[in-house]
Amino acid sequence: MSTDTTQIHNIGYRDYEGPRLGRAYARRSLFSQSLRGAYGLGRSAKSKVLPMLLLAVMCLPALIIVAVAVATDLNDLPLDYTRYAIVTQAVIALYLAAQAPQSVSRDLRFQSVPLYFSRPIERIDYVLAKYAAMTSALFVLTAAPVVILYIGSLLAKMDFTDQTKGFAQGLVSVALLSVLFAGIGLVLAALTPRRGFGVAAVIAVLTVSYGAVSTVQAIAGEQGSIDAVSWLGLFSPMTLIDGVQTAFLGASTAFPYGEGPSTGMGVIYLLVVLALVAGSYGALMRRYRKVGL
């Protein structure tokens, strides 16, 4: 008759004595991973196609402008630095619609958010890392053609002072655009774990709102309500950026009849932009307060 025997195995568990990198390292790692993911880096080749294609599409008009300027010895660029993002806003909206859900919707869909919070990272770290990564990704997308235009203007031997001033204004404009659009895109994408719904929501908010506001502005201008044109610009993200750069950066406005906001009205535009940025951050913090728990 056999009897059960008990064996004790020493499998060598011991305390970890290495460095503990903490929250700051985890936050930087999440930021880096999210930024790389926005351009498909570190992911499959299929994931790189759309973001890299959109980056190329953003830069192509700038390259053409530079080639023409250098070949024909133009004295000034045919398109202002501050106007470039407005002209190419459809590409920006498509990029944000594709990458914002990729950044946050996948974590919600596969319920990986609790895994992040099980590490030395808190909700504020997650939100800040994702917000900063999407802002940086948009800034790369929108600033790259501005840099190309500036380099081209120097190669064409245009006035250095004027071009440097315009270049700086363009960078400020796209930086503000990146912060605003990143917040709006992430909030819309975080509302649902389904990527398709997030894509549709971002496209609708950015493109439909701009089309509707521009149409109503044109109608108001035709009826002589010039003051209404500036007030209507407060209801679309892209017209908000247009209004701020018109009021404070000396940019030419894309508003109908060239009726951009004055400096006084520009203060209201800037306050609305800041309120939307703060509201987006607050909405993301609220969204992740209960998610995954």
Short mmCIF file of C-alpha atoms in Angstrom, two decimals:
data_model
loop_
_atom_site.label_atom_id
_atom_site.label_comp_id
_atom_site.label_asym_id
_atom_site.label_seq_id
_atom_site.Cartn_x
_atom_site.Cartn_y
_atom_site.Cartn_z
CA MET A 1 0.00 0.00 0.00
CA SER A 2 1.50 3.33 -1.16
CA THR A 3 1.29 6.50 0.86
CA ASP A 4 1.29 10.07 -0.48
CA THR A 5 4.49 11.95 0.13
CA THR A 6 4.85 15.71 0.40
CA GLN A 7 7.82 17.40 -1.22
CA ILE A 8 8.97 20.95 -0.75
CA HIS A 9 10.77 22.49 -3.73
CA ASN A 10 12.97 25.55 -3.38
CA ILE A 11 12.47 27.35 -6.70
CA GLY A 12 14.64 30.27 -5.76
CA TYR A 13 12.22 33.15 -5.17
CA ARG A 14 13.98 36.18 -3.79
CA ASP A 15 13.34 39.88 -3.38
CA TYR A 16 13.99 42.23 -6.30
CA GLU A 17 17.00 44.37 -5.44
CA GLY A 18 17.32 46.36 -8.66
CA PRO A 19 16.32 49.98 -9.28
CA ARG A 20 12.64 50.90 -9.07
CA LEU A 21 11.97 53.42 -11.81
CA GLY A 22 8.58 54.57 -10.54
CA ARG A 23 5.74 56.60 -12.04
CA ALA A 24 7.83 59.06 -14.01
CA TYR A 25 9.50 56.28 -15.99
CA ALA A 26 6.15 54.54 -16.58
CA ARG A 27 4.61 57.80 -17.77
CA ARG A 28 7.50 58.47 -20.17
CA SER A 29 7.31 54.93 -21.48
CA LEU A 30 3.57 55.21 -22.12
CA PHE A 31 4.09 58.56 -23.86
CA SER A 32 6.86 57.13 -26.06
CA GLN A 33 4.88 54.01 -26.91
CA SER A 34 1.76 56.03 -27.76
CA LEU A 35 3.69 58.51 -29.91
CA ARG A 36 5.42 55.73 -31.82
CA GLY A 37 2.11 53.95 -32.25
CA ALA A 38 0.57 57.08 -33.79
CA TYR A 39 2.88 56.54 -36.77
CA GLY A 40 2.84 52.75 -36.68
CA LEU A 41 6.38 52.44 -35.35
CA GLY A 42 6.93 49.20 -33.49
CA ARG A 43 3.77 47.77 -35.04
CA SER A 44 2.99 45.82 -38.20
CA ALA A 45 3.75 47.19 -41.66
CA LYS A 46 0.01 47.56 -42.28
CA SER A 47 -0.27 49.92 -39.31
CA LYS A 48 2.37 52.23 -40.81
CA VAL A 49 0.68 52.72 -44.18
CA LEU A 50 -2.04 55.25 -43.35
CA PRO A 51 -0.15 57.57 -40.94
CA MET A 52 2.95 57.66 -43.13
CA LEU A 53 0.82 58.22 -46.24
CA LEU A 54 -1.00 61.11 -44.60
CA LEU A 55 2.31 62.62 -43.47
CA ALA A 56 3.54 62.41 -47.06
CA VAL A 57 0.32 64.01 -48.33
CA MET A 58 0.75 66.84 -45.82
CA CYS A 59 4.30 67.51 -46.98
CA LEU A 60 3.77 67.12 -50.74
CA PRO A 61 2.15 70.55 -51.35
CA ALA A 62 4.95 72.21 -49.36
CA LEU A 63 7.57 70.45 -51.48
CA ILE A 64 5.82 71.57 -54.67
CA ILE A 65 5.63 75.16 -53.41
CA VAL A 66 9.33 75.10 -52.52
CA ALA A 67 10.30 73.68 -55.91
CA VAL A 68 8.32 76.37 -57.73
CA ALA A 69 9.71 79.13 -55.48
CA VAL A 70 13.31 78.06 -56.02
CA ALA A 71 12.89 77.51 -59.76
CA THR A 72 11.16 80.84 -60.43
CA ASP A 73 13.04 83.00 -57.89
CA LEU A 74 9.90 84.12 -56.07
CA ASN A 75 10.25 86.91 -53.53
CA ASP A 76 7.62 85.46 -51.21
CA LEU A 77 5.84 82.17 -50.64
CA PRO A 78 2.46 81.87 -52.36
CA LEU A 79 0.96 80.35 -49.19
CA ASP A 80 1.48 81.79 -45.71
CA TYR A 81 2.83 79.56 -42.96
CA THR A 82 -0.27 80.14 -40.86
CA ARG A 83 -2.63 79.22 -43.71
CA TYR A 84 -1.10 75.85 -44.52
CA ALA A 85 -2.91 73.88 -41.80
CA ILE A 86 -6.24 75.45 -42.74
CA VAL A 87 -5.80 74.49 -46.39
CA THR A 88 -4.86 70.93 -45.46
CA GLN A 89 -7.37 70.53 -42.63
CA ALA A 90 -9.03 67.52 -44.29
CA VAL A 91 -5.77 65.56 -43.99
CA ILE A 92 -5.40 66.60 -40.35
CA ALA A 93 -8.96 65.51 -39.55
CA LEU A 94 -8.44 62.16 -41.27
CA TYR A 95 -5.20 61.55 -39.38
CA LEU A 96 -6.77 62.40 -36.03
CA ALA A 97 -9.82 60.28 -36.80
CA ALA A 98 -7.58 57.30 -37.53
CA GLN A 99 -5.07 57.65 -34.69
CA ALA A 100 -7.07 58.94 -31.71
CA PRO A 101 -9.21 55.76 -31.53
CA GLN A 102 -6.07 53.67 -32.03
CA SER A 103 -4.55 55.39 -29.02
CA VAL A 104 -7.38 54.93 -26.52
CA SER A 105 -10.21 52.82 -27.96
CA ARG A 106 -8.09 49.68 -28.17
CA ASP A 107 -7.24 49.89 -24.47
CA LEU A 108 -10.94 50.17 -23.66
CA ARG A 109 -12.01 47.43 -26.04
CA PHE A 110 -9.50 44.88 -24.80
CA GLN A 111 -9.87 46.03 -21.17
CA SER A 112 -6.17 46.66 -20.76
CA VAL A 113 -6.62 49.91 -18.83
CA PRO A 114 -6.75 48.10 -15.44
CA LEU A 115 -3.39 46.54 -16.32
CA TYR A 116 -1.88 50.00 -16.68
CA PHE A 117 -3.31 51.05 -13.32
CA SER A 118 -1.96 47.92 -11.65
CA ARG A 119 1.55 49.29 -12.21
CA PRO A 120 3.02 52.39 -10.49
CA ILE A 121 0.91 54.64 -12.70
CA GLU A 122 -2.25 56.56 -11.90
CA ARG A 123 -5.08 57.88 -14.02
CA ILE A 124 -3.55 61.33 -14.30
CA ASP A 125 -0.36 59.73 -15.67
CA TYR A 126 -2.31 57.78 -18.27
CA VAL A 127 -4.31 60.80 -19.40
CA LEU A 128 -1.28 63.12 -19.52
CA ALA A 129 0.79 60.59 -21.46
CA LYS A 130 -1.94 59.93 -24.02
CA TYR A 131 -2.77 63.64 -24.39
CA ALA A 132 0.88 64.63 -24.78
CA ALA A 133 1.54 61.81 -27.27
CA MET A 134 -1.40 62.73 -29.50
CA THR A 135 -0.48 66.42 -29.32
CA SER A 136 3.10 65.62 -30.30
CA ALA A 137 1.97 63.38 -33.15
CA LEU A 138 -0.26 66.13 -34.54
CA PHE A 139 2.51 68.68 -34.13
CA VAL A 140 4.87 66.50 -36.18
CA LEU A 141 2.19 66.18 -38.86
CA THR A 142 1.45 69.91 -39.05
CA ALA A 143 4.90 71.35 -38.35
CA ALA A 144 6.79 69.22 -40.89
CA PRO A 145 5.42 71.08 -43.95
CA VAL A 146 5.97 74.42 -42.21
CA VAL A 147 9.64 73.50 -41.72
CA ILE A 148 9.86 72.50 -45.39
CA LEU A 149 8.42 75.86 -46.45
CA TYR A 150 10.91 77.71 -44.26
CA ILE A 151 13.90 75.78 -45.59
CA GLY A 152 12.64 76.37 -49.13
CA SER A 153 12.28 80.10 -48.53
CA LEU A 154 15.89 80.26 -47.38
CA LEU A 155 17.04 78.29 -50.41
CA ALA A 156 15.13 80.74 -52.60
CA LYS A 157 16.97 83.58 -50.82
CA MET A 158 13.83 85.29 -49.59
CA ASP A 159 14.05 87.91 -46.86
CA PHE A 160 15.41 86.13 -43.80
CA THR A 161 13.70 88.32 -41.18
CA ASP A 162 10.24 88.12 -42.76
CA GLN A 163 10.45 84.38 -43.33
CA THR A 164 11.71 83.68 -39.82
CA LYS A 165 8.89 85.73 -38.35
CA GLY A 166 6.33 83.91 -40.48
CA PHE A 167 7.88 80.56 -39.60
CA ALA A 168 7.65 81.29 -35.87
CA GLN A 169 4.02 82.35 -36.24
CA GLY A 170 3.28 79.18 -38.15
CA LEU A 171 4.81 76.99 -35.44
CA VAL A 172 2.80 78.76 -32.72
CA SER A 173 -0.36 78.28 -34.78
CA VAL A 174 0.11 74.54 -35.37
CA ALA A 175 1.16 74.01 -31.74
CA LEU A 176 -2.12 75.53 -30.55
CA LEU A 177 -4.03 73.52 -33.17
CA SER A 178 -2.33 70.31 -32.02
CA VAL A 179 -3.25 70.81 -28.37
CA LEU A 180 -6.88 71.65 -29.19
CA PHE A 181 -7.45 68.92 -31.75
CA ALA A 182 -5.72 66.25 -29.65
CA GLY A 183 -8.02 66.93 -26.71
CA ILE A 184 -11.18 66.87 -28.82
CA GLY A 185 -10.12 63.73 -30.69
CA LEU A 186 -9.20 61.78 -27.56
CA VAL A 187 -12.43 62.69 -25.76
CA LEU A 188 -14.53 61.53 -28.71
CA ALA A 189 -12.50 58.35 -29.13
CA ALA A 190 -12.65 57.53 -25.41
CA LEU A 191 -16.44 57.62 -25.38
CA THR A 192 -16.65 54.19 -27.02
CA PRO A 193 -14.44 51.09 -27.21
CA ARG A 194 -15.47 50.62 -30.84
CA ARG A 195 -12.92 52.20 -33.14
CA GLY A 196 -15.36 52.74 -36.00
CA PHE A 197 -17.64 54.90 -33.90
CA GLY A 198 -14.67 56.96 -32.72
CA VAL A 199 -13.49 57.53 -36.29
CA ALA A 200 -16.94 58.68 -37.39
CA ALA A 201 -17.34 60.98 -34.37
CA VAL A 202 -14.00 62.74 -34.93
CA ILE A 203 -14.62 63.27 -38.65
CA ALA A 204 -18.14 64.54 -37.99
CA VAL A 205 -17.10 67.03 -35.31
CA LEU A 206 -14.14 68.46 -37.21
CA THR A 207 -15.36 68.50 -40.81
CA VAL A 208 -19.11 68.92 -40.43
CA SER A 209 -18.73 71.73 -37.90
CA TYR A 210 -16.29 73.62 -40.15
CA GLY A 211 -18.51 73.19 -43.19
CA ALA A 212 -21.62 74.30 -41.32
CA VAL A 213 -19.94 77.32 -39.73
CA SER A 214 -18.34 78.43 -43.00
CA THR A 215 -21.67 78.17 -44.82
CA VAL A 216 -23.54 80.17 -42.21
CA GLN A 217 -20.73 82.75 -42.14
CA ALA A 218 -21.02 83.18 -45.91
CA ILE A 219 -24.77 83.66 -45.63
CA ALA A 220 -24.36 86.18 -42.82
CA GLY A 221 -21.77 88.08 -44.85
CA GLU A 222 -24.05 88.26 -47.88
CA GLN A 223 -26.80 89.69 -45.71
CA GLY A 224 -24.47 92.35 -44.34
CA SER A 225 -24.16 90.91 -40.84
CA ILE A 226 -20.39 91.30 -40.71
CA ASP A 227 -20.23 91.17 -36.90
CA ALA A 228 -22.00 87.82 -36.94
CA VAL A 229 -19.22 86.32 -39.05
CA SER A 230 -16.74 86.65 -36.20
CA TRP A 231 -19.16 85.33 -33.58
CA LEU A 232 -20.02 82.29 -35.70
CA GLY A 233 -16.33 81.37 -35.84
CA LEU A 234 -16.51 80.35 -32.19
CA PHE A 235 -18.44 77.19 -33.06
CA SER A 236 -15.84 75.20 -34.98
CA PRO A 237 -12.37 74.03 -33.87
CA MET A 238 -10.68 75.08 -37.10
CA THR A 239 -12.32 78.52 -37.22
CA LEU A 240 -11.27 79.01 -33.60
CA ILE A 241 -7.64 78.50 -34.60
CA ASP A 242 -8.15 80.77 -37.61
CA GLY A 243 -9.56 83.49 -35.38
CA VAL A 244 -6.75 83.28 -32.81
CA GLN A 245 -3.98 83.47 -35.39
CA THR A 246 -5.75 86.29 -37.22
CA ALA A 247 -6.10 88.34 -34.04
CA PHE A 248 -2.68 87.71 -32.51
CA LEU A 249 -0.31 86.35 -35.17
CA GLY A 250 -1.03 88.74 -38.00
CA ALA A 251 -2.35 85.95 -40.23
CA SER A 252 -4.73 86.49 -43.12
CA THR A 253 -8.10 85.02 -42.25
CA ALA A 254 -9.99 82.38 -44.19
CA PHE A 255 -13.32 83.82 -43.03
CA PRO A 256 -15.74 84.93 -45.77
CA TYR A 257 -15.04 88.44 -47.10
CA GLY A 258 -11.78 88.50 -45.10
CA GLU A 259 -13.62 89.57 -41.97
CA GLY A 260 -11.51 88.07 -39.21
CA PRO A 261 -11.92 88.86 -35.52
CA SER A 262 -10.34 91.96 -34.00
CA THR A 263 -7.83 91.76 -31.16
CA GLY A 264 -10.61 92.26 -28.61
CA MET A 265 -12.68 89.51 -30.18
CA GLY A 266 -9.53 87.41 -30.43
CA VAL A 267 -9.32 87.36 -26.63
CA ILE A 268 -12.69 85.60 -26.58
CA TYR A 269 -11.44 83.13 -29.20
CA LEU A 270 -8.38 82.38 -27.10
CA LEU A 271 -10.43 81.92 -23.95
CA VAL A 272 -12.74 79.48 -25.75
CA VAL A 273 -9.73 77.51 -27.01
CA LEU A 274 -8.25 77.33 -23.50
CA ALA A 275 -11.64 76.33 -22.08
CA LEU A 276 -11.95 73.52 -24.63
CA VAL A 277 -8.45 72.26 -23.84
CA ALA A 278 -9.14 72.31 -20.09
CA GLY A 279 -12.56 70.76 -20.66
CA SER A 280 -11.06 67.97 -22.77
CA TYR A 281 -8.54 67.17 -20.06
CA GLY A 282 -11.26 67.20 -17.41
CA ALA A 283 -13.51 64.97 -19.53
CA LEU A 284 -10.72 62.45 -20.01
CA MET A 285 -9.98 62.38 -16.28
CA ARG A 286 -13.66 61.82 -15.58
CA ARG A 287 -13.88 59.10 -18.22
CA TYR A 288 -11.01 57.13 -16.70
CA ARG A 289 -12.14 57.60 -13.12
CA LYS A 290 -14.40 54.55 -13.30
CA VAL A 291 -13.29 52.71 -16.42
CA GLY A 292 -12.07 49.21 -15.83
CA LEU A 293 -13.02 49.15 -12.16
#
